[in-house]
PDB file of C-alpha atoms in Angstrom:
ATOM      1  CA  MET A   1      51.422  97.651  87.736  1.00  0.00           C
ATOM      2  CA  GLN A   2      54.092  95.906  85.742  1.00  0.00           C
ATOM      3  CA  ILE A   3      57.634  95.979  86.486  1.00  0.00           C
ATOM      4  CA  LYS A   4      58.693  94.888  83.354  1.00  0.00           C
ATOM      5  CA  GLY A   5      59.093  97.559  81.096  1.00  0.00           C
ATOM      6  CA  SER A   6      58.564 100.273  83.543  1.00  0.00           C
ATOM      7  CA  VAL A   7      60.373 103.320  83.874  1.00  0.00           C
ATOM      8  CA  ALA A   8      61.375 103.840  87.711  1.00  0.00           C
ATOM      9  CA  LEU A   9      62.842 106.667  89.724  1.00  0.00           C
ATOM     10  CA  VAL A  10      64.313 105.479  93.185  1.00  0.00           C
ATOM     11  CA  THR A  11      65.433 108.338  95.684  1.00  0.00           C
ATOM     12  CA  GLY A  12      68.509 107.716  98.069  1.00  0.00           C
ATOM     13  CA  ALA A  13      69.429 105.088  95.231  1.00  0.00           C
ATOM     14  CA  ASN A  14      73.433 105.404  95.914  1.00  0.00           C
ATOM     15  CA  ARG A  15      73.508 102.929  98.864  1.00  0.00           C
ATOM     16  CA  GLY A  16      71.675 100.705 101.041  1.00  0.00           C
ATOM     17  CA  LEU A  17      68.024  99.668 100.328  1.00  0.00           C
ATOM     18  CA  GLY A  18      67.974 102.065  97.415  1.00  0.00           C
ATOM     19  CA  LYS A  19      70.914 100.608  95.571  1.00  0.00           C
ATOM     20  CA  ALA A  20      69.138  97.025  96.170  1.00  0.00           C
ATOM     21  CA  PHE A  21      65.891  98.757  94.620  1.00  0.00           C
ATOM     22  CA  VAL A  22      67.894  99.642  91.607  1.00  0.00           C
ATOM     23  CA  GLN A  23      69.318  96.102  91.105  1.00  0.00           C
ATOM     24  CA  ALA A  24      66.029  94.475  91.709  1.00  0.00           C
ATOM     25  CA  LEU A  25      64.039  96.776  89.303  1.00  0.00           C
ATOM     26  CA  LEU A  26      66.860  95.806  86.532  1.00  0.00           C
ATOM     27  CA  ALA A  27      66.454  92.067  87.309  1.00  0.00           C
ATOM     28  CA  ALA A  28      62.725  92.505  86.914  1.00  0.00           C
ATOM     29  CA  GLY A  29      62.831  93.903  83.470  1.00  0.00           C
ATOM     30  CA  ALA A  30      62.358  97.722  84.253  1.00  0.00           C
ATOM     31  CA  ALA A  31      63.314  99.563  80.808  1.00  0.00           C
ATOM     32  CA  LYS A  32      65.085 102.350  82.790  1.00  0.00           C
ATOM     33  CA  VAL A  33      65.766 103.405  86.364  1.00  0.00           C
ATOM     34  CA  TYR A  34      66.636 107.138  87.446  1.00  0.00           C
ATOM     35  CA  ALA A  35      68.735 106.366  90.385  1.00  0.00           C
ATOM     36  CA  ALA A  36      68.351 109.615  92.488  1.00  0.00           C
ATOM     37  CA  ALA A  37      71.006 110.930  94.977  1.00  0.00           C
ATOM     38  CA  ARG A  38      72.344 114.229  96.328  1.00  0.00           C
ATOM     39  CA  ASP A  39      75.397 113.594  94.615  1.00  0.00           C
ATOM     40  CA  PRO A  40      74.872 111.388  91.413  1.00  0.00           C
ATOM     41  CA  ALA A  41      78.585 110.788  91.092  1.00  0.00           C
ATOM     42  CA  THR A  42      78.132 108.273  93.865  1.00  0.00           C
ATOM     43  CA  VAL A  43      75.617 106.056  91.822  1.00  0.00           C
ATOM     44  CA  GLN A  44      77.013 102.982  90.308  1.00  0.00           C
ATOM     45  CA  ALA A  45      77.194 103.344  86.351  1.00  0.00           C
ATOM     46  CA  GLN A  46      75.646 100.452  84.651  1.00  0.00           C
ATOM     47  CA  PRO A  47      73.155 100.131  81.528  1.00  0.00           C
ATOM     48  CA  ASN A  48      69.728 101.456  81.840  1.00  0.00           C
ATOM     49  CA  VAL A  49      70.618 103.329  84.869  1.00  0.00           C
ATOM     50  CA  VAL A  50      70.242 107.092  84.851  1.00  0.00           C
ATOM     51  CA  PRO A  51      71.939 108.812  87.621  1.00  0.00           C
ATOM     52  CA  LEU A  52      70.029 111.929  88.733  1.00  0.00           C
ATOM     53  CA  LYS A  53      70.707 114.781  91.118  1.00  0.00           C
ATOM     54  CA  LEU A  54      67.964 114.983  93.693  1.00  0.00           C
ATOM     55  CA  ASP A  55      68.035 116.294  97.341  1.00  0.00           C
ATOM     56  CA  VAL A  56      64.264 115.448  98.134  1.00  0.00           C
ATOM     57  CA  THR A  57      64.251 118.330 100.837  1.00  0.00           C
ATOM     58  CA  ARG A  58      65.057 121.035  98.076  1.00  0.00           C
ATOM     59  CA  PRO A  59      62.044 122.063  95.948  1.00  0.00           C
ATOM     60  CA  GLU A  60      64.072 123.378  93.386  1.00  0.00           C
ATOM     61  CA  ASP A  61      65.723 119.740  92.944  1.00  0.00           C
ATOM     62  CA  ILE A  62      62.101 118.108  92.821  1.00  0.00           C
ATOM     63  CA  ALA A  63      61.223 120.443  90.068  1.00  0.00           C
ATOM     64  CA  ALA A  64      64.339 119.987  87.886  1.00  0.00           C
ATOM     65  CA  ALA A  65      63.650 116.326  88.322  1.00  0.00           C
ATOM     66  CA  VAL A  66      60.248 116.288  87.120  1.00  0.00           C
ATOM     67  CA  GLU A  67      61.131 118.342  84.108  1.00  0.00           C
ATOM     68  CA  GLY A  68      63.810 115.873  83.203  1.00  0.00           C
ATOM     69  CA  VAL A  69      61.899 112.818  83.892  1.00  0.00           C
ATOM     70  CA  GLN A  70      58.767 112.898  81.891  1.00  0.00           C
ATOM     71  CA  ASP A  71      58.549 109.167  81.077  1.00  0.00           C
ATOM     72  CA  LEU A  72      58.072 107.909  84.813  1.00  0.00           C
ATOM     73  CA  THR A  73      55.823 105.090  85.580  1.00  0.00           C
ATOM     74  CA  LEU A  74      56.908 103.999  88.841  1.00  0.00           C
ATOM     75  CA  LEU A  75      58.209 106.425  91.889  1.00  0.00           C
ATOM     76  CA  ILE A  76      59.989 104.695  94.864  1.00  0.00           C
ATOM     77  CA  ASN A  77      60.336 107.342  97.642  1.00  0.00           C
ATOM     78  CA  ASN A  78      63.061 105.506  99.500  1.00  0.00           C
ATOM     79  CA  ALA A  79      65.580 108.237 100.803  1.00  0.00           C
ATOM     80  CA  GLY A  80      65.243 108.924 104.671  1.00  0.00           C
ATOM     81  CA  ILE A  81      67.097 109.614 107.687  1.00  0.00           C
ATOM     82  CA  HIS A  82      67.516 108.797 111.302  1.00  0.00           C
ATOM     83  CA  GLY A  83      69.212 111.620 113.296  1.00  0.00           C
ATOM     84  CA  ASP A  84      70.723 109.602 116.132  1.00  0.00           C
ATOM     85  CA  ARG A  85      71.010 111.627 119.331  1.00  0.00           C
ATOM     86  CA  PRO A  86      73.248 110.076 122.155  1.00  0.00           C
ATOM     87  CA  GLY A  87      72.051 110.318 125.723  1.00  0.00           C
ATOM     88  CA  PRO A  88      68.589 111.184 127.262  1.00  0.00           C
ATOM     89  CA  GLY A  89      65.900 113.685 125.879  1.00  0.00           C
ATOM     90  CA  ILE A  90      64.357 114.585 123.052  1.00  0.00           C
ATOM     91  CA  SER A  91      65.808 116.383 120.101  1.00  0.00           C
ATOM     92  CA  LEU A  92      63.790 119.072 118.373  1.00  0.00           C
ATOM     93  CA  GLU A  93      66.509 119.553 115.720  1.00  0.00           C
ATOM     94  CA  ASN A  94      66.338 115.945 114.918  1.00  0.00           C
ATOM     95  CA  LEU A  95      62.473 116.161 114.776  1.00  0.00           C
ATOM     96  CA  ARG A  96      62.641 118.958 112.329  1.00  0.00           C
ATOM     97  CA  GLN A  97      65.013 117.396 109.969  1.00  0.00           C
ATOM     98  CA  GLU A  98      63.329 113.909 110.207  1.00  0.00           C
ATOM     99  CA  PHE A  99      59.902 115.140 109.379  1.00  0.00           C
ATOM    100  CA  GLU A 100      61.300 117.245 106.337  1.00  0.00           C
ATOM    101  CA  THR A 101      63.200 114.194 104.932  1.00  0.00           C
ATOM    102  CA  ASN A 102      60.720 111.340 105.911  1.00  0.00           C
ATOM    103  CA  ALA A 103      57.255 112.823 105.786  1.00  0.00           C
ATOM    104  CA  VAL A 104      57.437 116.341 103.949  1.00  0.00           C
ATOM    105  CA  ALA A 105      60.032 115.201 101.122  1.00  0.00           C
ATOM    106  CA  PRO A 106      57.977 111.845  99.932  1.00  0.00           C
ATOM    107  CA  LEU A 107      54.779 114.166  99.765  1.00  0.00           C
ATOM    108  CA  ALA A 108      56.366 116.627  97.976  1.00  0.00           C
ATOM    109  CA  THR A 109      58.115 114.494  95.571  1.00  0.00           C
ATOM    110  CA  SER A 110      54.662 112.337  94.940  1.00  0.00           C
ATOM    111  CA  LEU A 111      52.653 115.509  94.380  1.00  0.00           C
ATOM    112  CA  ALA A 112      55.176 116.898  91.916  1.00  0.00           C
ATOM    113  CA  PHE A 113      55.442 113.771  89.883  1.00  0.00           C
ATOM    114  CA  ALA A 114      51.743 112.854  90.033  1.00  0.00           C
ATOM    115  CA  PRO A 115      50.988 114.723  86.866  1.00  0.00           C
ATOM    116  CA  VAL A 116      53.707 112.695  85.201  1.00  0.00           C
ATOM    117  CA  LEU A 117      52.330 109.462  86.343  1.00  0.00           C
ATOM    118  CA  ALA A 118      48.783 110.303  85.252  1.00  0.00           C
ATOM    119  CA  ALA A 119      50.068 111.231  81.756  1.00  0.00           C
ATOM    120  CA  ASN A 120      51.667 108.018  81.348  1.00  0.00           C
ATOM    121  CA  GLY A 121      48.871 105.707  82.610  1.00  0.00           C
ATOM    122  CA  GLY A 122      48.678 105.976  86.503  1.00  0.00           C
ATOM    123  CA  GLY A 123      51.654 104.004  87.395  1.00  0.00           C
ATOM    124  CA  ALA A 124      52.502 103.619  90.964  1.00  0.00           C
ATOM    125  CA  ILE A 125      54.013 105.267  93.922  1.00  0.00           C
ATOM    126  CA  VAL A 126      56.115 103.531  96.799  1.00  0.00           C
ATOM    127  CA  ASN A 127      56.746 105.083 100.002  1.00  0.00           C
ATOM    128  CA  MET A 128      59.009 103.506 102.648  1.00  0.00           C
ATOM    129  CA  HIS A 129      57.528 103.919 106.177  1.00  0.00           C
ATOM    130  CA  SER A 130      58.960 101.724 109.233  1.00  0.00           C
ATOM    131  CA  ALA A 131      57.606  99.193 111.633  1.00  0.00           C
ATOM    132  CA  LEU A 132      58.384 102.236 114.039  1.00  0.00           C
ATOM    133  CA  SER A 133      55.296 103.930 112.241  1.00  0.00           C
ATOM    134  CA  TRP A 134      53.314 102.080 114.749  1.00  0.00           C
ATOM    135  CA  VAL A 135      55.457 102.083 117.925  1.00  0.00           C
ATOM    136  CA  ASN A 136      58.094 104.045 119.657  1.00  0.00           C
ATOM    137  CA  LEU A 137      61.465 103.280 121.747  1.00  0.00           C
ATOM    138  CA  PRO A 138      63.196 105.471 123.834  1.00  0.00           C
ATOM    139  CA  ASN A 139      66.080 106.171 121.051  1.00  0.00           C
ATOM    140  CA  THR A 140      63.450 106.348 118.370  1.00  0.00           C
ATOM    141  CA  VAL A 141      60.933 108.924 119.374  1.00  0.00           C
ATOM    142  CA  THR A 142      61.249 111.748 116.775  1.00  0.00           C
ATOM    143  CA  TYR A 143      61.988 109.032 113.900  1.00  0.00           C
ATOM    144  CA  SER A 144      58.906 107.184 114.923  1.00  0.00           C
ATOM    145  CA  ALA A 145      56.954 110.381 114.858  1.00  0.00           C
ATOM    146  CA  SER A 146      58.409 111.186 111.349  1.00  0.00           C
ATOM    147  CA  LYS A 147      57.377 107.710 110.006  1.00  0.00           C
ATOM    148  CA  ALA A 148      53.824 107.785 111.697  1.00  0.00           C
ATOM    149  CA  ALA A 149      53.333 110.908 109.757  1.00  0.00           C
ATOM    150  CA  ALA A 150      54.543 109.448 106.540  1.00  0.00           C
ATOM    151  CA  TRP A 151      52.238 106.390 106.771  1.00  0.00           C
ATOM    152  CA  SER A 152      49.270 108.758 107.299  1.00  0.00           C
ATOM    153  CA  LEU A 153      50.267 111.055 104.522  1.00  0.00           C
ATOM    154  CA  THR A 154      50.631 107.945 102.223  1.00  0.00           C
ATOM    155  CA  ASN A 155      47.153 106.768 103.302  1.00  0.00           C
ATOM    156  CA  GLY A 156      45.710 110.354 102.306  1.00  0.00           C
ATOM    157  CA  LEU A 157      47.610 110.303  99.033  1.00  0.00           C
ATOM    158  CA  ARG A 158      46.352 107.026  98.244  1.00  0.00           C
ATOM    159  CA  LEU A 159      42.711 108.657  98.209  1.00  0.00           C
ATOM    160  CA  GLN A 160      43.807 111.757  96.400  1.00  0.00           C
ATOM    161  CA  LEU A 161      45.535 109.775  93.336  1.00  0.00           C
ATOM    162  CA  ALA A 162      42.795 107.001  93.150  1.00  0.00           C
ATOM    163  CA  SER A 163      41.093 108.807  90.615  1.00  0.00           C
ATOM    164  CA  GLN A 164      43.944 109.222  88.253  1.00  0.00           C
ATOM    165  CA  GLY A 165      44.722 105.396  88.478  1.00  0.00           C
ATOM    166  CA  THR A 166      47.904 105.756  90.487  1.00  0.00           C
ATOM    167  CA  LEU A 167      48.457 102.946  92.961  1.00  0.00           C
ATOM    168  CA  VAL A 168      49.982 104.217  96.180  1.00  0.00           C
ATOM    169  CA  VAL A 169      52.114 101.494  98.228  1.00  0.00           C
ATOM    170  CA  GLY A 170      52.936 101.929 101.782  1.00  0.00           C
ATOM    171  CA  VAL A 171      55.894  99.668 103.042  1.00  0.00           C
ATOM    172  CA  HIS A 172      56.400  98.645 106.596  1.00  0.00           C
ATOM    173  CA  VAL A 173      59.576  97.351 107.520  1.00  0.00           C
ATOM    174  CA  ALA A 174      61.717  96.853 110.727  1.00  0.00           C
ATOM    175  CA  PHE A 175      65.587  96.901 110.779  1.00  0.00           C
ATOM    176  CA  VAL A 176      67.344  96.508 107.485  1.00  0.00           C
ATOM    177  CA  ASP A 177      70.849  95.092 107.027  1.00  0.00           C
ATOM    178  CA  THR A 178      72.183  98.428 105.700  1.00  0.00           C
ATOM    179  CA  ASP A 179      74.445 101.404 106.841  1.00  0.00           C
ATOM    180  CA  MET A 180      71.789 102.823 108.710  1.00  0.00           C
ATOM    181  CA  THR A 181      71.588  99.836 111.367  1.00  0.00           C
ATOM    182  CA  ARG A 182      75.296  98.899 111.187  1.00  0.00           C
ATOM    183  CA  GLY A 183      75.888 100.023 114.848  1.00  0.00           C
ATOM    184  CA  LEU A 184      72.807  97.924 116.105  1.00  0.00           C
ATOM    185  CA  GLU A 185      73.607  94.725 117.703  1.00  0.00           C
ATOM    186  CA  GLY A 186      71.470  91.824 118.905  1.00  0.00           C
ATOM    187  CA  VAL A 187      68.306  92.861 116.670  1.00  0.00           C
ATOM    188  CA  PRO A 188      66.989  90.835 113.549  1.00  0.00           C
ATOM    189  CA  LYS A 189      67.932  92.571 110.422  1.00  0.00           C
ATOM    190  CA  ALA A 190      66.007  91.714 107.088  1.00  0.00           C
ATOM    191  CA  SER A 191      68.106  91.220 103.912  1.00  0.00           C
ATOM    192  CA  PRO A 192      67.750  94.221 101.616  1.00  0.00           C
ATOM    193  CA  HIS A 193      67.226  92.050  98.770  1.00  0.00           C
ATOM    194  CA  ASP A 194      64.429  90.141 100.491  1.00  0.00           C
ATOM    195  CA  VAL A 195      62.791  93.437 101.289  1.00  0.00           C
ATOM    196  CA  VAL A 196      62.774  94.905  97.834  1.00  0.00           C
ATOM    197  CA  GLN A 197      61.545  91.660  96.466  1.00  0.00           C
ATOM    198  CA  ARG A 198      58.497  91.598  98.670  1.00  0.00           C
ATOM    199  CA  VAL A 199      57.770  95.418  97.735  1.00  0.00           C
ATOM    200  CA  LEU A 200      57.996  94.788  94.052  1.00  0.00           C
ATOM    201  CA  GLU A 201      55.810  91.675  94.363  1.00  0.00           C
ATOM    202  CA  GLY A 202      53.626  93.726  96.458  1.00  0.00           C
ATOM    203  CA  VAL A 203      53.617  96.374  93.563  1.00  0.00           C
ATOM    204  CA  ALA A 204      53.186  93.898  90.791  1.00  0.00           C
ATOM    205  CA  ASN A 205      49.904  92.600  92.871  1.00  0.00           C
ATOM    206  CA  ASP A 206      48.459  95.902  93.342  1.00  0.00           C
ATOM    207  CA  GLN A 207      48.731  95.777  97.242  1.00  0.00           C
ATOM    208  CA  PRO A 208      48.195  98.884  98.858  1.00  0.00           C
ATOM    209  CA  GLU A 209      50.238  97.947 101.848  1.00  0.00           C
ATOM    210  CA  VAL A 210      53.445  95.737 102.205  1.00  0.00           C
ATOM    211  CA  LEU A 211      54.822  94.327 105.520  1.00  0.00           C
ATOM    212  CA  ALA A 212      58.199  93.459 104.441  1.00  0.00           C
ATOM    213  CA  ASP A 213      59.594  91.444 107.050  1.00  0.00           C
ATOM    214  CA  GLU A 214      58.312  89.228 109.820  1.00  0.00           C
ATOM    215  CA  THR A 215      58.782  91.789 112.488  1.00  0.00           C
ATOM    216  CA  SER A 216      56.379  94.173 110.914  1.00  0.00           C
ATOM    217  CA  HIS A 217      53.870  91.465 110.465  1.00  0.00           C
ATOM    218  CA  GLN A 218      54.184  90.272 114.347  1.00  0.00           C
ATOM    219  CA  LEU A 219      53.954  94.249 115.275  1.00  0.00           C
ATOM    220  CA  LYS A 220      50.887  94.673 113.379  1.00  0.00           C
ATOM    221  CA  GLN A 221      49.218  91.545 114.719  1.00  0.00           C
ATOM    222  CA  ASN A 222      50.134  92.961 118.273  1.00  0.00           C
ATOM    223  CA  LEU A 223      48.848  96.514 117.854  1.00  0.00           C
ATOM    224  CA  SER A 224      45.207  95.523 118.647  1.00  0.00           C
ATOM    225  CA  ASN A 225      46.149  94.355 122.248  1.00  0.00           C
ATOM    226  CA  GLY A 226      47.731  97.629 123.328  1.00  0.00           C
ATOM    227  CA  VAL A 227      51.188  96.117 124.106  1.00  0.00           C
ATOM    228  CA  TYR A 228      53.222  98.583 122.550  1.00  0.00           C
ATOM    229  CA  LEU A 229      51.325 101.747 124.256  1.00  0.00           C
ATOM    230  CA  ARG A 230      52.909 100.674 127.439  1.00  0.00           C
ATOM    231  CA  PRO A 231      56.629 102.096 128.403  1.00  0.00           C
ATOM    232  CA  ILE A 232      59.267  99.673 127.680  1.00  0.00           C
ATOM    233  CA  ALA A 233      61.573  99.041 130.891  1.00  0.00           C
TER     234      ALA A 233
END
């Protein structure tokens, strides 16, 4: 998959990792980037960037986006939420919201755009997971579950779209230095620039999975010994 000359769509493109994706795609020679956000007015105006209204949890928004973006070759499902809940316990409300945004929405968007990608030669889809797809922490119970579901759905989508020549890339990354992690202290945070560079390199090299930071590499290596199946004191 060539980044240069591609036509990309990035969800959640108005800030954080999404904004970094837009900049990196332009720097890599993408011909056009559709920068999708619930409020397109929040997208920074610049050449070759087309602000696009898209709430990934609304089917009508997805349908409208597909109708207006018929030249797509690269879809980056970046939009996601972490419903912080103070105190002990598990919030079912958070679970529903996180599953809708982090798992259902990327699949719905991918399926909707799949015929467009097929018509344009196959292209690629990138789904942003998390190192927390593999492990759980006391304050990430529902978020981790939603990202684990997204990981599994990505693996299934890869099988479904292989026949049309669409590369489906799953990305795992731990904490990234964005607004979402601003309140986290004492944990390593990857640079958004470094993360998106690793992702785009993975796409260019047709890699089905990208471990975008060192924490993700370490976690995957440790899964086999069952360390992260035990409660963390």
